[in-house]
């Protein structure tokens, strides 16, 4: 009688496009092992049998460790793992100002504090600022208009909030 002992395949190298923002596609990857079938498991009951699966519009519930095994000739090898982070989209900040003001005075734009945020203000006359509470000295009529604000936390940008300045 002939006996064949098949080798156990190596663990696939697992990877992803993490960290991503909620609502983006999470792409998982496993290294190619000749003749292998793949089996993925992960957070929130995730299972998949393709080599490189995707989770469309991932939520923060997809955060965690994903494992993938390869099976060749009926033998399953050890798991490769990858840690994934799906960051939440920050809530829109509250934009405000000291409007209305008189010509020559200072416009004081303001926002609530968002922890670990970078601020992105835009407005009339190509105005832009990256601080929480910017000011515009010696304001004139051309500074009147809508000022918009978004915040970015962990690479994820909030919806835009705005305030009208007169």
PDB file of N, CA and C in Angstrom, residues 10 20 29 79 85 116 151:
ATOM      1  N   UNK A  10       1.994  26.581   5.530  1.00  0.00           N
ATOM      2  CA  UNK A  10       2.398  27.669   6.430  1.00  0.00           C
ATOM      3  C   UNK A  10       1.221  28.601   6.668  1.00  0.00           C
ATOM      4  N   UNK A  20      -9.218  52.513   8.791  1.00  0.00           N
ATOM      5  CA  UNK A  20     -10.135  53.169   7.881  1.00  0.00           C
ATOM      6  C   UNK A  20     -11.199  53.896   8.700  1.00  0.00           C
ATOM      7  N   UNK A  29      -6.406  40.931   3.142  1.00  0.00           N
ATOM      8  CA  UNK A  29      -5.548  40.238   2.181  1.00  0.00           C
ATOM      9  C   UNK A  29      -4.839  39.075   2.862  1.00  0.00           C
ATOM     10  N   UNK A  79      -3.059  29.801  11.732  1.00  0.00           N
ATOM     11  CA  UNK A  79      -3.710  31.038  11.290  1.00  0.00           C
ATOM     12  C   UNK A  79      -2.723  32.196  11.214  1.00  0.00           C
ATOM     13  N   UNK A  85      -8.647  48.431  12.548  1.00  0.00           N
ATOM     14  CA  UNK A  85      -9.321  49.519  13.253  1.00  0.00           C
ATOM     15  C   UNK A  85     -10.233  50.242  12.275  1.00  0.00           C
ATOM     16  N   UNK A 116      -8.751  65.608  20.303  1.00  0.00           N
ATOM     17  CA  UNK A 116      -7.812  65.086  19.296  1.00  0.00           C
ATOM     18  C   UNK A 116      -8.143  65.512  17.867  1.00  0.00           C
ATOM     19  N   UNK A 151     -14.115  68.935  11.284  1.00  0.00           N
ATOM     20  CA  UNK A 151     -13.018  68.465  12.124  1.00  0.00           C
ATOM     21  C   UNK A 151     -12.598  67.081  11.642  1.00  0.00           C
TER      22      UNK A 151
END
